[in-house]
Amino acid sequence: MRATTTPSSLTRLLALPPPLRTRTFSVLSRPPPNYPGHIPLTILERLSLAAGSAIGSLAKPYRHDLIASLGETTAKPYFLSRLHRAMLNNPTGRRILRDRPRITSKSMKLEELRQMPENSVGRAYAAWLDREGVTPDTRDAVRYIDDPEEAYVMQRYRETHDFTHAITGLPVIIEGELAVKAFEFANTLLPMTALSLVAIVRLKKVERQRFLEVYMPWAIRNGLKAEEVINVYWEEELETDVEVLRARLGIEKPPDLRDIRKALREQKRRQKAEREGSGAGAG
Amino acid sequence: MASSPILMQSPKLIRRLLQLPPSLRRGFYSTASKPEIYDVVCVGGGPAGLSLLSALRSHPSTERLKVALIDSQDLTTSRAASDTRVYSNRCSSLTPASLKFLQNAGAWGKVEARRVQDYHGMQVWDGVSGSRISFDPLNGKNGAGLLDALAELVPGSRFRESRRQYETGNEGVVATMCENQNLTHALLQRLKEAGGVEVLDKTKVESIQLGPEPEDEKALDLSQWPIVTLPGERQLAARLLVGADGANSPVRNFANIPSHGWDYNQHGVVATLQLDHAFAELDRRTAYQRFLPTGPIALLPLPNNKASLVWSVTTPLAAKLKALSTPAFASMVNAAFRLQIADLTYFLEHMDTIDIADELSWRLPNTSPASTGLPQSLPTVKAVQEGSTASFPLRMRHADTYTGHRIALIGDAAHTIHPLAGQGLNLGLADAQSLASSIAYGVEHGMDIGSPWCLDEYVSDRWAKNNAVMGVCDKLQKLYSVQSGPVVWGRSLGLGLVDRLGPLKGMVMGAAGGVR
């Protein structure tokens, strides 16, 4: 039995209690990392990083590292936990969390994917990569999420972003990216996806109109009614037929954006040629 | 008693009888047996009824009352089990006030002390938000520290003396875990030692009615007295009939006292658990309770490496839990204390299809204790005692009043409560204490103990207090069944505040401990 020492009751009453979840530490005494690459941030650091990333990624959209840090600093306290819970509620999601598969250029060999059956997810993914001229680069590693499992959820979301592109067929130009981001917001609720939509201001008038009329409604409608895309075990679905997967998830394929743009370009060129031809003919 | 065959055979006897005065003649003609008059007849041999009779036998004013105890079970075979490795799954948490009452009634000394466990701390936390409250009297972390500090400033003052009255002598004990059969056996031993109680066990009450109208003015008028009819035509007339006969009390039905309340659609699953490490006799023990949206789960310490589980779950989940194998059940208990709610919901939904131990061994390292508010000292459950898993339905009932003319209700007959605060048996014992003191007061002042003047004191003492405790437990149950939203935020804030405000926490503990 311990001796009953009574500290001054008044000081105990007035002592500020430590908050349950927010970690209060100083930059001079950062706690040890929870996983390799982890950087714990104070609240002020997190807020300023979020603000800076938001402004920076709007000004320079090719800065993928700013988009990554924006995503990580705005995902807590609620949204990433909600996504994590959505994975825990689903049997496939739980298997993903247990196995922790990573999508890298090494794990997804393009040569194998190109050999896959026609109209399979793997083939569509390879075809999309070839069409857009990108590779399955290793995405930025998650650094600012404290819980290791939630950090993996964020990493998984980042790595499967290209698959979402592949099965919807949306290209990597800004308009396509915005459409995918809108879909992801309706599906995963991560704030970074909603914040990226601010980039609508960077679209040309015609593009903006098209986006707001066609792609945004498509994205919201499908994102809400579809199953959680984070729960798809892509490594196992590579041989599944794309139509079958889309039907299972509840996603409709949007109008092909590259085709629309190409058709519009053709139309403009023809109109220009006609105008010049008639002008030349008249002149 | 007259029997016709004897009379008919002897005309001489008949002539003799006709010469008797009417009052004596009547005794031979009536075939109805006269009821035996008792001062107190207690129907129900549970802890509440037994403790009432022990208290009556221990008090000098009431020890000469003629009392009877009626129970349908066999009370002579009740004995405390001797194997200290096996514990019954029906255990109760006795507050210091209840212990004091049992000591004064002379029963606590007869309890098997090796099978009783004090606990000195409590950790209660919210499963959804992780906010927690801990009671730790040994470290002086709760209690009215400010008032005590002020009282210590003036030695010898009356104020200081008044703070002393909260000392119970058993410093730092929050409550004591005792098996129900241990307590019942001790009470029966006490009654046997004190003597003077007619114990009618294995006896089912056939009916309870008011007595017959008297034949003339001079005859004994039992028309306002409850007459208990037992098998074999035996009748007991009770000056005061005490109903300690459980939730479906026949005495309460006889008295036409309605009882209101509702069912919780939950079952309380109980079991005896084996923990991962053993505790020595003088070690500090702690009780743990986690509030889950499906209902609270509590781990209450028993001697050595044992513990008692009380887990309130919805009825279909209770059935599934009882159907699990014992290793799976042990893993489920560990999961219920340690995992996040989303995880636990998955476990509860799929417990019949997944490998619980395997899934748990994966989830535990990936669940940070800070995110669930897990207390560090919580022991792991290693195994479940075979055959100790059982469940009982949970409901709240409160009788409209506890007394009628020559009727008093105590214990579960008067009120049924949710087990989340461990108050059920304690309220019953407090009822018994109050009724015994009302009866003693009545005897000392020459009152008829069955009359309202004597019994009103009991009702006015207990009804409001019981109602308050039941109300609080019911609202706590409803408050903690919410899974998300502002209610969770509000209750976490409130719990955190109570945890930090010493005097408030002391008040809460004092109310829960029933210190008088």
Short mmCIF file of N, CA and C in Angstrom, two decimals, chain B residues 397-467:
data_model
loop_
_atom_site.label_atom_id
_atom_site.label_comp_id
_atom_site.label_asym_id
_atom_site.label_seq_id
_atom_site.Cartn_x
_atom_site.Cartn_y
_atom_site.Cartn_z
N ARG B 397 -37.13 -2.33 -13.45
CA ARG B 397 -38.49 -2.31 -12.92
C ARG B 397 -38.43 -1.63 -11.57
N HIS B 398 -39.47 -0.84 -11.28
CA HIS B 398 -39.57 -0.24 -9.96
C HIS B 398 -41.01 -0.33 -9.51
N ALA B 399 -41.21 -0.90 -8.33
CA ALA B 399 -42.57 -0.98 -7.79
C ALA B 399 -43.03 0.42 -7.41
N ASP B 400 -44.33 0.67 -7.58
CA ASP B 400 -44.85 2.00 -7.29
C ASP B 400 -44.67 2.39 -5.84
N THR B 401 -44.78 1.42 -4.97
CA THR B 401 -44.49 1.67 -3.57
C THR B 401 -43.95 0.37 -2.99
N TYR B 402 -43.32 0.46 -1.82
CA TYR B 402 -42.73 -0.75 -1.28
C TYR B 402 -43.60 -1.38 -0.19
N THR B 403 -44.63 -0.68 0.22
CA THR B 403 -45.40 -1.22 1.35
C THR B 403 -46.88 -1.18 1.05
N GLY B 404 -47.57 -2.08 1.71
CA GLY B 404 -49.04 -2.04 1.71
C GLY B 404 -49.44 -2.33 3.14
N HIS B 405 -50.69 -2.65 3.34
CA HIS B 405 -51.09 -2.97 4.71
C HIS B 405 -50.50 -4.33 5.09
N ARG B 406 -49.57 -4.30 6.01
CA ARG B 406 -48.88 -5.51 6.49
C ARG B 406 -48.03 -6.18 5.41
N ILE B 407 -47.64 -5.38 4.42
CA ILE B 407 -46.78 -5.91 3.35
C ILE B 407 -45.56 -5.01 3.23
N ALA B 408 -44.41 -5.59 3.03
CA ALA B 408 -43.23 -4.80 2.69
C ALA B 408 -42.46 -5.56 1.63
N LEU B 409 -41.90 -4.82 0.69
CA LEU B 409 -41.10 -5.44 -0.37
C LEU B 409 -39.66 -4.98 -0.22
N ILE B 410 -38.75 -5.93 -0.37
CA ILE B 410 -37.34 -5.54 -0.39
C ILE B 410 -36.65 -6.27 -1.54
N GLY B 411 -35.52 -5.77 -1.93
CA GLY B 411 -34.69 -6.47 -2.92
C GLY B 411 -35.28 -6.42 -4.31
N ASP B 412 -35.08 -7.49 -5.07
CA ASP B 412 -35.51 -7.51 -6.46
C ASP B 412 -37.02 -7.45 -6.61
N ALA B 413 -37.76 -7.81 -5.56
CA ALA B 413 -39.22 -7.69 -5.63
C ALA B 413 -39.62 -6.23 -5.76
N ALA B 414 -38.81 -5.36 -5.18
CA ALA B 414 -39.14 -3.93 -5.21
C ALA B 414 -38.54 -3.25 -6.44
N HIS B 415 -37.34 -3.65 -6.84
CA HIS B 415 -36.68 -2.95 -7.94
C HIS B 415 -35.70 -3.87 -8.65
N THR B 416 -35.62 -3.69 -9.95
CA THR B 416 -34.62 -4.38 -10.76
C THR B 416 -33.84 -3.31 -11.51
N ILE B 417 -32.55 -3.51 -11.59
CA ILE B 417 -31.69 -2.45 -12.12
C ILE B 417 -30.69 -3.03 -13.11
N HIS B 418 -30.15 -2.19 -13.97
CA HIS B 418 -29.09 -2.60 -14.90
C HIS B 418 -27.81 -2.84 -14.11
N PRO B 419 -27.05 -3.89 -14.47
CA PRO B 419 -25.87 -4.20 -13.64
C PRO B 419 -24.67 -3.29 -13.85
N LEU B 420 -24.79 -2.23 -14.68
CA LEU B 420 -23.58 -1.50 -15.03
C LEU B 420 -22.90 -0.83 -13.85
N ALA B 421 -23.62 -0.54 -12.79
CA ALA B 421 -22.98 0.10 -11.64
C ALA B 421 -22.85 -0.85 -10.46
N GLY B 422 -23.20 -2.11 -10.63
CA GLY B 422 -23.05 -3.09 -9.56
C GLY B 422 -23.86 -2.77 -8.33
N GLN B 423 -25.02 -2.16 -8.50
CA GLN B 423 -25.78 -1.68 -7.35
C GLN B 423 -26.93 -2.57 -6.94
N GLY B 424 -27.29 -3.56 -7.75
CA GLY B 424 -28.51 -4.32 -7.49
C GLY B 424 -28.59 -4.92 -6.11
N LEU B 425 -27.57 -5.72 -5.75
CA LEU B 425 -27.61 -6.36 -4.44
C LEU B 425 -27.45 -5.35 -3.33
N ASN B 426 -26.65 -4.32 -3.56
CA ASN B 426 -26.43 -3.31 -2.52
C ASN B 426 -27.70 -2.56 -2.19
N LEU B 427 -28.51 -2.27 -3.21
CA LEU B 427 -29.79 -1.62 -2.93
C LEU B 427 -30.67 -2.54 -2.10
N GLY B 428 -30.66 -3.83 -2.43
CA GLY B 428 -31.47 -4.78 -1.67
C GLY B 428 -31.03 -4.86 -0.22
N LEU B 429 -29.71 -4.88 0.01
CA LEU B 429 -29.22 -4.93 1.39
C LEU B 429 -29.55 -3.64 2.13
N ALA B 430 -29.48 -2.52 1.43
CA ALA B 430 -29.84 -1.26 2.08
C ALA B 430 -31.32 -1.25 2.43
N ASP B 431 -32.15 -1.83 1.55
CA ASP B 431 -33.57 -1.98 1.86
C ASP B 431 -33.76 -2.78 3.14
N ALA B 432 -33.04 -3.90 3.21
CA ALA B 432 -33.19 -4.77 4.38
C ALA B 432 -32.78 -4.03 5.64
N GLN B 433 -31.68 -3.27 5.55
CA GLN B 433 -31.21 -2.52 6.71
C GLN B 433 -32.25 -1.50 7.15
N SER B 434 -32.82 -0.78 6.16
CA SER B 434 -33.79 0.24 6.49
C SER B 434 -35.05 -0.36 7.09
N LEU B 435 -35.51 -1.47 6.50
CA LEU B 435 -36.73 -2.10 7.02
C LEU B 435 -36.49 -2.62 8.42
N ALA B 436 -35.32 -3.22 8.64
CA ALA B 436 -35.03 -3.74 9.98
C ALA B 436 -35.03 -2.61 11.00
N SER B 437 -34.47 -1.47 10.62
CA SER B 437 -34.44 -0.38 11.59
C SER B 437 -35.83 0.20 11.79
N SER B 438 -36.68 0.19 10.73
CA SER B 438 -38.06 0.65 10.91
C SER B 438 -38.82 -0.29 11.84
N ILE B 439 -38.61 -1.59 11.67
CA ILE B 439 -39.28 -2.56 12.54
C ILE B 439 -38.79 -2.39 13.97
N ALA B 440 -37.48 -2.16 14.13
CA ALA B 440 -36.95 -1.98 15.49
C ALA B 440 -37.56 -0.74 16.14
N TYR B 441 -37.64 0.31 15.36
CA TYR B 441 -38.26 1.54 15.87
C TYR B 441 -39.69 1.27 16.29
N GLY B 442 -40.41 0.53 15.43
CA GLY B 442 -41.80 0.22 15.73
C GLY B 442 -41.96 -0.57 17.01
N VAL B 443 -41.07 -1.56 17.20
CA VAL B 443 -41.15 -2.40 18.40
C VAL B 443 -40.84 -1.55 19.62
N GLU B 444 -39.81 -0.72 19.50
CA GLU B 444 -39.42 0.09 20.67
C GLU B 444 -40.50 1.07 21.07
N HIS B 445 -41.30 1.51 20.11
CA HIS B 445 -42.33 2.50 20.42
C HIS B 445 -43.70 1.88 20.51
N GLY B 446 -43.75 0.56 20.61
CA GLY B 446 -45.02 -0.12 20.84
C GLY B 446 -45.97 -0.08 19.67
N MET B 447 -45.44 0.10 18.46
CA MET B 447 -46.34 0.14 17.31
C MET B 447 -46.63 -1.27 16.82
N ASP B 448 -47.70 -1.39 16.06
CA ASP B 448 -47.96 -2.62 15.32
C ASP B 448 -47.04 -2.58 14.10
N ILE B 449 -46.11 -3.52 13.99
CA ILE B 449 -45.08 -3.38 12.95
C ILE B 449 -45.64 -3.49 11.54
N GLY B 450 -46.87 -3.99 11.39
CA GLY B 450 -47.43 -4.08 10.04
C GLY B 450 -48.21 -2.84 9.65
N SER B 451 -48.32 -1.89 10.55
CA SER B 451 -49.17 -0.74 10.25
C SER B 451 -48.38 0.31 9.47
N PRO B 452 -49.09 1.18 8.76
CA PRO B 452 -48.41 2.19 7.96
C PRO B 452 -47.49 3.10 8.78
N TRP B 453 -47.83 3.37 10.05
CA TRP B 453 -46.98 4.26 10.84
C TRP B 453 -45.57 3.73 10.96
N CYS B 454 -45.46 2.43 10.96
CA CYS B 454 -44.13 1.84 11.06
C CYS B 454 -43.49 1.72 9.69
N LEU B 455 -44.29 1.32 8.71
CA LEU B 455 -43.71 1.01 7.40
C LEU B 455 -43.45 2.25 6.55
N ASP B 456 -44.17 3.33 6.80
CA ASP B 456 -43.95 4.53 5.99
C ASP B 456 -42.54 5.05 6.12
N GLU B 457 -41.96 4.86 7.30
CA GLU B 457 -40.59 5.33 7.47
C GLU B 457 -39.66 4.61 6.50
N TYR B 458 -39.89 3.32 6.28
CA TYR B 458 -39.07 2.53 5.36
C TYR B 458 -39.23 3.04 3.93
N VAL B 459 -40.46 3.24 3.51
CA VAL B 459 -40.68 3.68 2.13
C VAL B 459 -40.06 5.05 1.91
N SER B 460 -40.29 5.96 2.85
CA SER B 460 -39.78 7.31 2.62
C SER B 460 -38.26 7.32 2.65
N ASP B 461 -37.66 6.39 3.36
CA ASP B 461 -36.20 6.33 3.37
C ASP B 461 -35.66 5.79 2.05
N ARG B 462 -36.28 4.72 1.54
CA ARG B 462 -35.65 3.99 0.45
C ARG B 462 -36.16 4.31 -0.94
N TRP B 463 -37.46 4.62 -1.08
CA TRP B 463 -38.00 4.68 -2.43
C TRP B 463 -37.30 5.74 -3.28
N ALA B 464 -37.17 6.94 -2.73
CA ALA B 464 -36.57 8.02 -3.52
C ALA B 464 -35.11 7.73 -3.84
N LYS B 465 -34.39 7.17 -2.86
CA LYS B 465 -32.97 6.88 -3.11
C LYS B 465 -32.82 5.84 -4.19
N ASN B 466 -33.63 4.78 -4.09
CA ASN B 466 -33.54 3.73 -5.11
C ASN B 466 -33.90 4.29 -6.47
N ASN B 467 -34.94 5.12 -6.49
CA ASN B 467 -35.36 5.70 -7.76
C ASN B 467 -34.25 6.52 -8.39
#
